[in-house]
CSV table of C-alpha atoms in Angstrom, one decimal:
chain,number,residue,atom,x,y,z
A,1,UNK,CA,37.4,90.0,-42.4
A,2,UNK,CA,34.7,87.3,-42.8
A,3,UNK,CA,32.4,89.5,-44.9
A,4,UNK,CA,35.1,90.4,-46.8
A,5,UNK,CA,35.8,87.0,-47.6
A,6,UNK,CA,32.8,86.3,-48.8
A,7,UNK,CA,32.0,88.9,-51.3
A,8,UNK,CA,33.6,87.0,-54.1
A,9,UNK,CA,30.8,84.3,-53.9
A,10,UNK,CA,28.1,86.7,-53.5
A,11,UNK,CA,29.3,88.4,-56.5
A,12,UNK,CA,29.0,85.1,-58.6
A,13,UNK,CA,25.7,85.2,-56.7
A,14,UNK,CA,24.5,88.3,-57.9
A,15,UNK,CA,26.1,87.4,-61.7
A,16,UNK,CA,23.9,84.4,-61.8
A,17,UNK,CA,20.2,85.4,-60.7
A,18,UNK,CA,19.8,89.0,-59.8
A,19,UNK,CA,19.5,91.5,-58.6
A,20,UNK,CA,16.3,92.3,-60.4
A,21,UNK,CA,16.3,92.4,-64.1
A,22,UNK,CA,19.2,89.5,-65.1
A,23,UNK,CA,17.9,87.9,-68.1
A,24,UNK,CA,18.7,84.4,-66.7
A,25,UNK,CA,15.9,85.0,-64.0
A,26,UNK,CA,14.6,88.1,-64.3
A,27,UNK,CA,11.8,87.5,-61.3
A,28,UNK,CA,14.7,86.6,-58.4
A,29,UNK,CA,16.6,88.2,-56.0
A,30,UNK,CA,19.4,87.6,-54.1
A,31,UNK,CA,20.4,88.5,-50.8
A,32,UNK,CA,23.2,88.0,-48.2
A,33,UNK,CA,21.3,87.6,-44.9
A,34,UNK,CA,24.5,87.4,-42.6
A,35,UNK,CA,27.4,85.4,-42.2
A,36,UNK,CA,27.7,82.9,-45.1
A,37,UNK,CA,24.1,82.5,-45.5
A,38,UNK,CA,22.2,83.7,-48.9
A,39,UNK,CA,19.0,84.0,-49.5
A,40,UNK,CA,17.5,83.8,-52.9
A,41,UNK,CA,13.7,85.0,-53.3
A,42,UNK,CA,11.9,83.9,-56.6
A,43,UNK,CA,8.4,85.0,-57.6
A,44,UNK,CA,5.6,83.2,-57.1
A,45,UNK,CA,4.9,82.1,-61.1
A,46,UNK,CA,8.6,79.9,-60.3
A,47,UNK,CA,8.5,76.2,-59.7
A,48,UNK,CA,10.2,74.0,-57.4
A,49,UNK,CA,11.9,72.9,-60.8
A,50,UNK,CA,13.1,76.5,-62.0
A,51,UNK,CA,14.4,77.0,-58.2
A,52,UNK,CA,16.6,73.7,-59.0
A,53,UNK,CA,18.1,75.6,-62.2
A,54,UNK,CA,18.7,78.2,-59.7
A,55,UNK,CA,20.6,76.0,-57.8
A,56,UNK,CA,22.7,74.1,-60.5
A,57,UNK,CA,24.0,77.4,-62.1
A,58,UNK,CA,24.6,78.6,-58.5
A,59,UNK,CA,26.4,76.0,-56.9
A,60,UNK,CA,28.9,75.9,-59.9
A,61,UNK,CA,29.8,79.5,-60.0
A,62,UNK,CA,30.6,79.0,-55.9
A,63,UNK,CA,32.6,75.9,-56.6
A,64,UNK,CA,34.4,78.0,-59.0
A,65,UNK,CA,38.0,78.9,-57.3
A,66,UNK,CA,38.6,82.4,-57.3
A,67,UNK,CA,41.6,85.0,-56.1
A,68,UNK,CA,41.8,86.5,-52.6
A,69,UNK,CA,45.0,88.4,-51.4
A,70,UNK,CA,47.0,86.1,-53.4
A,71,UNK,CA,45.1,83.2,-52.4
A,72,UNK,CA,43.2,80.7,-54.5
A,73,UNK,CA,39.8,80.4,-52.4
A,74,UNK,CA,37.0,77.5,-52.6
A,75,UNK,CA,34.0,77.1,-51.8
A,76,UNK,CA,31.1,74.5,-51.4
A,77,UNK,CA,27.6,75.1,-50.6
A,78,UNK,CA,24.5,73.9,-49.5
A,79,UNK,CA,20.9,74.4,-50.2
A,80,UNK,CA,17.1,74.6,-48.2
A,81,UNK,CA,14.4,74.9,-50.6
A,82,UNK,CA,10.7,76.2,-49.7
A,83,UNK,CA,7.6,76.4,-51.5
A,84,UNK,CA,4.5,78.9,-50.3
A,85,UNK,CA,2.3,76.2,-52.3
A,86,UNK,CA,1.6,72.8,-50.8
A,87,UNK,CA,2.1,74.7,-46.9
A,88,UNK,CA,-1.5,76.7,-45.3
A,89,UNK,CA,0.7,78.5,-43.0
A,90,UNK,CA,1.5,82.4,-43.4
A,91,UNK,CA,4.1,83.0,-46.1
A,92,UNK,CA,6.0,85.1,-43.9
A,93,UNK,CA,7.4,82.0,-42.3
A,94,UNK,CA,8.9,81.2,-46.0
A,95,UNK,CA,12.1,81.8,-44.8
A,96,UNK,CA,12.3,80.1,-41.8
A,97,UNK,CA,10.8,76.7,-43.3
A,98,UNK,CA,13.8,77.5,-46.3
A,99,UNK,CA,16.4,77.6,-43.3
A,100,UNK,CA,14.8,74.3,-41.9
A,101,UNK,CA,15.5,72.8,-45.3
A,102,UNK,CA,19.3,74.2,-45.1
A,103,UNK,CA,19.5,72.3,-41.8
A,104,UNK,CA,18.6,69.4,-43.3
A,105,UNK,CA,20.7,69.8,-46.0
A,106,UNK,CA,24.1,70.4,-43.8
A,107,UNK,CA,23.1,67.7,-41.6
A,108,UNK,CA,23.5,65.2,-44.6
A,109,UNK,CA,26.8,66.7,-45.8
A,110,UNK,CA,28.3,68.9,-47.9
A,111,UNK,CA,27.2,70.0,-50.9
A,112,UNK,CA,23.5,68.8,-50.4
A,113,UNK,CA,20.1,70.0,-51.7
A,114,UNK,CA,16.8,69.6,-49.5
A,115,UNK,CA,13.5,70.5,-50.1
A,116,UNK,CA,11.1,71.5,-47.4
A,117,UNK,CA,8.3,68.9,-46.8
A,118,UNK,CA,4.8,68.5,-44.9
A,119,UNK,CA,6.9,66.1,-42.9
A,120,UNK,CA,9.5,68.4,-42.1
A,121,UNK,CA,6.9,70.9,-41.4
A,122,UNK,CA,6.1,68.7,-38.6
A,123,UNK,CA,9.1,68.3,-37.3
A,124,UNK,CA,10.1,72.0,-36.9
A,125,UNK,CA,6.5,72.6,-35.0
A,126,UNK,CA,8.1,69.9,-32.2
A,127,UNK,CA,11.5,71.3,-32.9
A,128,UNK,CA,10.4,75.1,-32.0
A,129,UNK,CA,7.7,73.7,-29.2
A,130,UNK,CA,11.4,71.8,-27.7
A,131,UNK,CA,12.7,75.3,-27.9
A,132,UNK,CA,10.2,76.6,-26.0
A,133,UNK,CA,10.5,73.8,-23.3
A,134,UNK,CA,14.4,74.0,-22.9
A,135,UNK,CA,13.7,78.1,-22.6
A,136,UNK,CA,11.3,77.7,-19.9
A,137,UNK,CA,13.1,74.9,-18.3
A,138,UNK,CA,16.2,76.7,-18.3
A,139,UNK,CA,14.4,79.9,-16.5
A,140,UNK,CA,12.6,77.4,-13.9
A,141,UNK,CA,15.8,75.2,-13.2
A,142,UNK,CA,14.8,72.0,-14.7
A,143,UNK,CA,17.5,71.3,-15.4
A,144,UNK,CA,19.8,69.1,-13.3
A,145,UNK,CA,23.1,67.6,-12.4
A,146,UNK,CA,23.1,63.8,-12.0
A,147,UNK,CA,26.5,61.8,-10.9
A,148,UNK,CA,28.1,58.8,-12.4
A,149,UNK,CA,30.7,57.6,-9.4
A,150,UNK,CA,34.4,56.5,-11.0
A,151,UNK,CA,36.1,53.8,-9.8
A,152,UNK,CA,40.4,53.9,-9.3
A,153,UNK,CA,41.5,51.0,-11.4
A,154,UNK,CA,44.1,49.6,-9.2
A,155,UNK,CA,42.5,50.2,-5.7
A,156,UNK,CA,39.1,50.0,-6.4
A,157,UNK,CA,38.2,53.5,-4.3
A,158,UNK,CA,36.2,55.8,-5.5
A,159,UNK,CA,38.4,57.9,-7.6
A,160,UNK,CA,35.5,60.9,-9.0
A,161,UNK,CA,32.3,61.7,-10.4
A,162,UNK,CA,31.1,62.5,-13.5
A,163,UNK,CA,28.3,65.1,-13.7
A,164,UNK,CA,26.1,64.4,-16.3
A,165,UNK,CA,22.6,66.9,-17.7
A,166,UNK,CA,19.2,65.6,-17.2
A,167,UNK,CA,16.3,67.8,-17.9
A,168,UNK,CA,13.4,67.1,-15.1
A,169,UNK,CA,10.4,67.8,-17.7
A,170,UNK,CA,7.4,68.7,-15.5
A,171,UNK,CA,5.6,66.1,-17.9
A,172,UNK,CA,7.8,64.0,-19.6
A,173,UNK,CA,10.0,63.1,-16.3
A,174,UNK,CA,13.5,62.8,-16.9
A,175,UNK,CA,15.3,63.6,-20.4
A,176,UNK,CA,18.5,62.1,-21.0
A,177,UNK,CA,21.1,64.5,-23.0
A,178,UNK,CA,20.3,62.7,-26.7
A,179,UNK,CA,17.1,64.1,-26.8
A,180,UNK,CA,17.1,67.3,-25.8
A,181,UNK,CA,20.8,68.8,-26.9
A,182,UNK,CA,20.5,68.8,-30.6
A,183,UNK,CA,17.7,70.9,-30.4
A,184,UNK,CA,19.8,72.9,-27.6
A,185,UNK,CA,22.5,73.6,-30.0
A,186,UNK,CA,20.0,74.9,-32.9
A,187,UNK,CA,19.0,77.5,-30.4
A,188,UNK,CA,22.7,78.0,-29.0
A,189,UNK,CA,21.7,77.4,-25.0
A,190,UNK,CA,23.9,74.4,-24.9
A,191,UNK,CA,26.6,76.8,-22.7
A,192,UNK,CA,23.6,78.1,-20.3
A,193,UNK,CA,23.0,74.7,-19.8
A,194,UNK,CA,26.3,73.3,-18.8
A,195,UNK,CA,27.1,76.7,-16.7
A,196,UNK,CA,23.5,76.2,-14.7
A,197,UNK,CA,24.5,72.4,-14.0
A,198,UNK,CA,28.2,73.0,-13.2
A,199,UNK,CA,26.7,75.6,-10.3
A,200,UNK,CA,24.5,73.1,-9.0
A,201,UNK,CA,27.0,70.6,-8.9
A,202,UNK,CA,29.4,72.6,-6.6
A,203,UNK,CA,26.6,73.7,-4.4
A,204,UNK,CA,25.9,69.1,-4.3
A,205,UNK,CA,29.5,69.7,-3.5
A,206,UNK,CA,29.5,72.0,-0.5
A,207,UNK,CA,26.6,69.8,0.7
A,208,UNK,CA,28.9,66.9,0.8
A,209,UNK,CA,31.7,68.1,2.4
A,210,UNK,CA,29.1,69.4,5.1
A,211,UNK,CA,28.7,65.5,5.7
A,212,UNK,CA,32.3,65.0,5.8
A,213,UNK,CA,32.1,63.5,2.4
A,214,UNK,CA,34.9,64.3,-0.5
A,215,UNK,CA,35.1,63.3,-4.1
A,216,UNK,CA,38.6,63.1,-5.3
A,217,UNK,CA,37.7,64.5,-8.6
A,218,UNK,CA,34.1,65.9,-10.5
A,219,UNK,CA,34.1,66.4,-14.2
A,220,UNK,CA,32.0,68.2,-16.3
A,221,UNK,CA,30.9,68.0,-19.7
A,222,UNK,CA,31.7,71.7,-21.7
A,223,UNK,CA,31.0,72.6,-25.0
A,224,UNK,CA,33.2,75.4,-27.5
A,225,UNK,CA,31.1,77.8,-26.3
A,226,UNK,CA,31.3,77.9,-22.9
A,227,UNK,CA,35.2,77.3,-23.3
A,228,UNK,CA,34.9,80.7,-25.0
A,229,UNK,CA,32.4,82.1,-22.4
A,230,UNK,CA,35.1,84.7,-20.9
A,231,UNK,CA,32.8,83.8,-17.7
A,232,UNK,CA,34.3,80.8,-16.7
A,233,UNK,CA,37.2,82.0,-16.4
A,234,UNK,CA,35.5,84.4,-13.7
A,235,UNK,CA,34.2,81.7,-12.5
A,236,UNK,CA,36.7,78.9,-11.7
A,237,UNK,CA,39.0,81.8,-10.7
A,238,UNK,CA,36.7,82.4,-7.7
A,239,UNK,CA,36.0,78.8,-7.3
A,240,UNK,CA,36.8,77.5,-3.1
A,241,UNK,CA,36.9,73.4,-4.0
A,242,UNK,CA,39.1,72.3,-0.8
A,243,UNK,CA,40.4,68.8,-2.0
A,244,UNK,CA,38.3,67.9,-5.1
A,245,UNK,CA,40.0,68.1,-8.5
A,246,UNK,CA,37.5,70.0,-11.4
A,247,UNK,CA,38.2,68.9,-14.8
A,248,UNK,CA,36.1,69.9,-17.7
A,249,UNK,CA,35.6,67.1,-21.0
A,250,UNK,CA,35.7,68.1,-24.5
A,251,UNK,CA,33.9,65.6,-26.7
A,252,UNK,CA,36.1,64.2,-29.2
A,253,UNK,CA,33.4,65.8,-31.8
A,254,UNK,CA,35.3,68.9,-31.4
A,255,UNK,CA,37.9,69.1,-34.0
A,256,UNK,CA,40.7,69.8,-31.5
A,257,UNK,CA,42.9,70.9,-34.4
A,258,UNK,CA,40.9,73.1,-35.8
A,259,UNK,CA,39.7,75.2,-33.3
A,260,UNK,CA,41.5,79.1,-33.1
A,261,UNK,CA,43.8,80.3,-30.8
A,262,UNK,CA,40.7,81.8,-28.1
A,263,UNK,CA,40.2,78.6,-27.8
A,264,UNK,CA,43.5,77.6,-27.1
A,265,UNK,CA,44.3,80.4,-24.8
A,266,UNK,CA,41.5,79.4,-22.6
A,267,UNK,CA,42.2,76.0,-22.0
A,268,UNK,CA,45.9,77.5,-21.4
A,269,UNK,CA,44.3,79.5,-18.5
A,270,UNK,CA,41.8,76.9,-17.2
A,271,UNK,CA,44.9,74.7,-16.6
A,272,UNK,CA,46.6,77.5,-15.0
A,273,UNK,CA,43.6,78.1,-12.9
A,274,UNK,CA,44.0,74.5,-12.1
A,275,UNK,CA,41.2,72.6,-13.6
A,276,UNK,CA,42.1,69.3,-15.9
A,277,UNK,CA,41.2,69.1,-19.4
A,278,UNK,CA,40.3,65.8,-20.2
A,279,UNK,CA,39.0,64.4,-24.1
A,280,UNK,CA,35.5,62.5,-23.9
A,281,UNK,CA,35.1,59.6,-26.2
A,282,UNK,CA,38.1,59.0,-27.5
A,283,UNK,CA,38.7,56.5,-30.3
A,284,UNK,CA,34.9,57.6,-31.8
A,285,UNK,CA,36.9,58.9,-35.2
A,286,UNK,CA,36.7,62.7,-35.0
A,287,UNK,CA,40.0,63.8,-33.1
A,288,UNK,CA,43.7,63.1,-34.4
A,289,UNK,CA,46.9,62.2,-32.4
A,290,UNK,CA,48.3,65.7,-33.3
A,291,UNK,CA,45.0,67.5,-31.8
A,292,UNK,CA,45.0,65.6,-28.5
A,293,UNK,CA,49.0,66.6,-28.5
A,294,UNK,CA,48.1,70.2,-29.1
A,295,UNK,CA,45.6,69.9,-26.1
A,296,UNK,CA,47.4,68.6,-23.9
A,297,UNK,CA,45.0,67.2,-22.1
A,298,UNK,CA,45.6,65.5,-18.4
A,299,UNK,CA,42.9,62.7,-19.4
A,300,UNK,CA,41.4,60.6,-22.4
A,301,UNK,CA,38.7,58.5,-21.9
A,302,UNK,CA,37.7,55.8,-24.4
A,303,UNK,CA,34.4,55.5,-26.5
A,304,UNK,CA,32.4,53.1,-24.7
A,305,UNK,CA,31.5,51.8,-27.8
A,306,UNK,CA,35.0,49.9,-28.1
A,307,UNK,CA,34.9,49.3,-24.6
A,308,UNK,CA,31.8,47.0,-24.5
A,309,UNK,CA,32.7,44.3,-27.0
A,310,UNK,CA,36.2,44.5,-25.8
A,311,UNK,CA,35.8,40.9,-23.6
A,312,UNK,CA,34.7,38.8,-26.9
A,313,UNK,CA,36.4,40.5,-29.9
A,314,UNK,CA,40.5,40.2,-29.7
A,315,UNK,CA,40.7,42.9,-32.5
A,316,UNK,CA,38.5,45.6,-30.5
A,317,UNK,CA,40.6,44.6,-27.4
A,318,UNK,CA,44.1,44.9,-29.7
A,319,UNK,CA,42.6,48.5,-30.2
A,320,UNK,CA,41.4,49.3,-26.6
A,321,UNK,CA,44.9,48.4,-25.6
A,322,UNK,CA,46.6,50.2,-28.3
A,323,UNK,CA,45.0,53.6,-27.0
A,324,UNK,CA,46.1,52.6,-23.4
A,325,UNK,CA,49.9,52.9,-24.9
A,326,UNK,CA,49.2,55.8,-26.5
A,327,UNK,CA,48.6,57.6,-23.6
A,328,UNK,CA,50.9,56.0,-21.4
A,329,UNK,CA,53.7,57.4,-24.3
A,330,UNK,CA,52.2,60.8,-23.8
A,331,UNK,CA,51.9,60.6,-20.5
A,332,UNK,CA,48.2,60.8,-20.2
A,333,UNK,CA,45.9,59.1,-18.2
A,334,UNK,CA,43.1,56.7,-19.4
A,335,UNK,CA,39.8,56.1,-18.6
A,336,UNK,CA,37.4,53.7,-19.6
A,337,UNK,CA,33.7,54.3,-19.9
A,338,UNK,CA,31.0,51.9,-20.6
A,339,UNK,CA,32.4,49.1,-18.1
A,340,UNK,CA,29.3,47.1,-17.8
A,341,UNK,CA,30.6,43.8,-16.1
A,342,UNK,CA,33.2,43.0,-14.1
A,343,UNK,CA,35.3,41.2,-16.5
A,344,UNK,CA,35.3,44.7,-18.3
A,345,UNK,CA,36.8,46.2,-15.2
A,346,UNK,CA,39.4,43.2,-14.5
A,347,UNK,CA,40.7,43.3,-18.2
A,348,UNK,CA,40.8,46.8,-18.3
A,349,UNK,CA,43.1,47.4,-14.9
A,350,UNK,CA,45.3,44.5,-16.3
A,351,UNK,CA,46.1,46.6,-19.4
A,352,UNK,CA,46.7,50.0,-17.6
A,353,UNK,CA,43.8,51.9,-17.3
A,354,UNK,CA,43.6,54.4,-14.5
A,355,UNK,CA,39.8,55.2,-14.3
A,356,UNK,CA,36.9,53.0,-14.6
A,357,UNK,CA,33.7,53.9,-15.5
A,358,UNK,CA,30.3,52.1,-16.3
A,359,UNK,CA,26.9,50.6,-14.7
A,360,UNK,CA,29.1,47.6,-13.4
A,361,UNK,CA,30.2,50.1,-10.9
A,362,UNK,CA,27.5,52.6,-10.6
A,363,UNK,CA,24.7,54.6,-12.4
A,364,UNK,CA,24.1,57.7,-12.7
A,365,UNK,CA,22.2,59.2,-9.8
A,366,UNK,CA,20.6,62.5,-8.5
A,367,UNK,CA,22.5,64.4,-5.5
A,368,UNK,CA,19.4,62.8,-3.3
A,369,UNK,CA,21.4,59.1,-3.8
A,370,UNK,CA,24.8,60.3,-3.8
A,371,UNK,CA,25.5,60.7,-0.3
A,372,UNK,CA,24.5,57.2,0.8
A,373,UNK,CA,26.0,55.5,-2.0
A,374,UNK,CA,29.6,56.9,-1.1
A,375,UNK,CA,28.5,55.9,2.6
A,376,UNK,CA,28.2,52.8,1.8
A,377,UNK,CA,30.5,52.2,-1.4
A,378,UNK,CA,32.7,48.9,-0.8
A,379,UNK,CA,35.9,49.4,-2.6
A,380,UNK,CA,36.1,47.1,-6.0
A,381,UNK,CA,38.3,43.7,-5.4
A,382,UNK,CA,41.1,43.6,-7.8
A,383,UNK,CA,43.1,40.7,-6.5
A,384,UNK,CA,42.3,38.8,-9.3
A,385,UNK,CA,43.3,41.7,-12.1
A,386,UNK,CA,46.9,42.3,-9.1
A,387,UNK,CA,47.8,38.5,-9.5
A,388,UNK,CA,47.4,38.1,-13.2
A,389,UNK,CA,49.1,41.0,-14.4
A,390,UNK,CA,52.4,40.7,-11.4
């Protein structure tokens, strides 16, 4: 059905440059390569310039609507242009610097045209040497789980952990998630990541509860993909977790709305399996009311970035408190992330948060630290936040 859908453009394609021997650039050819990506090859007399006609003539034939069982169909594209030229490398990589060019391009929006440079040269060297790095790491178990403690906003107890990635770089030491997912998600590991720390983190479990320790809750980051990965299902269906509660986070970057009905059915049967679903950074711009309805989730925890300048701006705290209402109507809970003082954490249990999260309370911490700091954890005084709000 998807190639199908995409013969029409392909056909304007083909109607504009090629195949070999249209008067309007007799030295080109076009190509579908998979999916919806084309590739167009022009000889090497063409200029960067001529490749931009290319482009012009192209792009408006796609944009042009066209029929499709009944349907009027649009389209939009983007482009990555290379050049064998200005680059010493072997011209077989062509293609792949083009494709680094598309990346570009999509990053920056719809519609967009980017050229390949010396500098973006150099920044898919370090991109594929990454690549190589996560791959190895992934196959020597560099990668870890780490725990950020959460803190019951009306008791004070500890209510959960999060578990949160870090890469343990041989070299480098310890990579937070911002600098080592995007490249993750070019080379579509992101899943074999979150499955290899989600193990780990029920094994940190097991060693707890040999201590007599038990965390309430431990949620986990999750991608699409590994919502789709038919072997979680397996895997939290086999799961022994005597008295902690699993929940898995979907980052509010996923258009909840918009994903298809796999999707859907497997967060139907993770809940039924008995894991909450919980939205990460809500507030951040991405998800709508009607998506986090659709979801259903048991959880939504708010963008730390309204959360921190909460305490000195009245309209951010309007805003905070307005999402607090929201899910006490839908009969959601509410977490706060980012609580990095105590007057945070005070304000936040006056205006109905459940779940508090932030370095005021705790850091994130390897399983080595864990242990000692529930040991020791002295439940958060909320006197203060009880008498002001009674």
């Amino acid at each position: 059905m998807a190639a199908r859908s995409f013969k029409p453009p392909f056909w304007k394609l083909e109607s504009e440059i090629g195949p070999n021997g249209n008067p309007k650039c007799p030295q080109a050819l076009a190509a579908r390569v998979g999916g919806d990506e084309f590739v167009i090859l022009m000889s090497p007399d063409q200029t960067t310039d001529d490749a931009m006609e290319v482009i012009k003539r192209v792009h408006k034939a796609v944009k042009e609507p066209f029929m499709y069982q009944g349907r009027h169909c649009r389209f939009d594209s983007s482009f990555g242009v290379a050049s064998s030229a200005p680059l010493p490398d072997d011209p077989g990589e062509l293609l792949s610097f083009a494709d680094a060019a598309l990346y570009e391009a999509k990053r920056a929006g719809r519609g967009r045209v980017m050229t390949f440079t010396p500098a973006l040269h150099a920044e898919l060297k370090r991109i594929r040497k990454r690549s190589d790095q996560i791959q190895y790491g992934l196959e020597k178990g560099e990668f870890i789980p780490y725990f950020q403690p959460q803190v019951d906003a009306r008791t004070g107890m500890i209510s959960g952990c999060e578990v949160l990635a870090r890469w343990n770089h041989p070299d480098e030491g310890l990579i937070p998630p911002d600098e080592f997912i995007p490249v993750a998600e070019q080379i579509r590991v992101v899943q074999d990541i979150d499955r290899t720390v989600f193990l780990q983190a029920l094994d940190a479990l097991e060693r707890l509860r040999a201590v007599d320790l038990t965390l309430p809750k431990m949620s986990f980051n999750v991608s699409v993909g590994r919502i789709l990965d038919p072997d979680i299902i397996r895997s939290v269906r086999s799961l022994q977790i005597n008295g902690t509660q699993v929940a898995f986070e979907l980052l509010e970057s996923i258009l909840l709305e918009e994903e298809g009905a796999v999707f859907e059915h497997h967060l139907d049967l993770l809940k039924e399996c008995g894991v909450d679903i919980e939205v990460d950074d809500f507030g951040s711009g991405r998800a709508s009311i009607i998506g986090v309805m659709r979801v259903a989730p048991n959880t939504i925890k708010i963008d730390r970035r309204l959360i921190q300048p909460m305490v000195e701006d009245d309209a951010v705290c309007g805003l905070v408190q307005a999402i607090v209402d929201i899910g006490r109507t839908l009969q959601i809970d509410v977490t706060a992330e980012g609580v990095e003082t105590l007057e945070h954490a005070h304000v936040l249990s006056s205006m109905g948060c459940k779940t508090l999260q932030g370095y005021a309370l705790a850091r994130p911490m390897p399983e080595s630290q864990l242990a000692g700091f529930l040991q020791g954890y002295r439940p958060l005084d909320l006197s203060e936040v009880s008498s002001k709000s009674a």
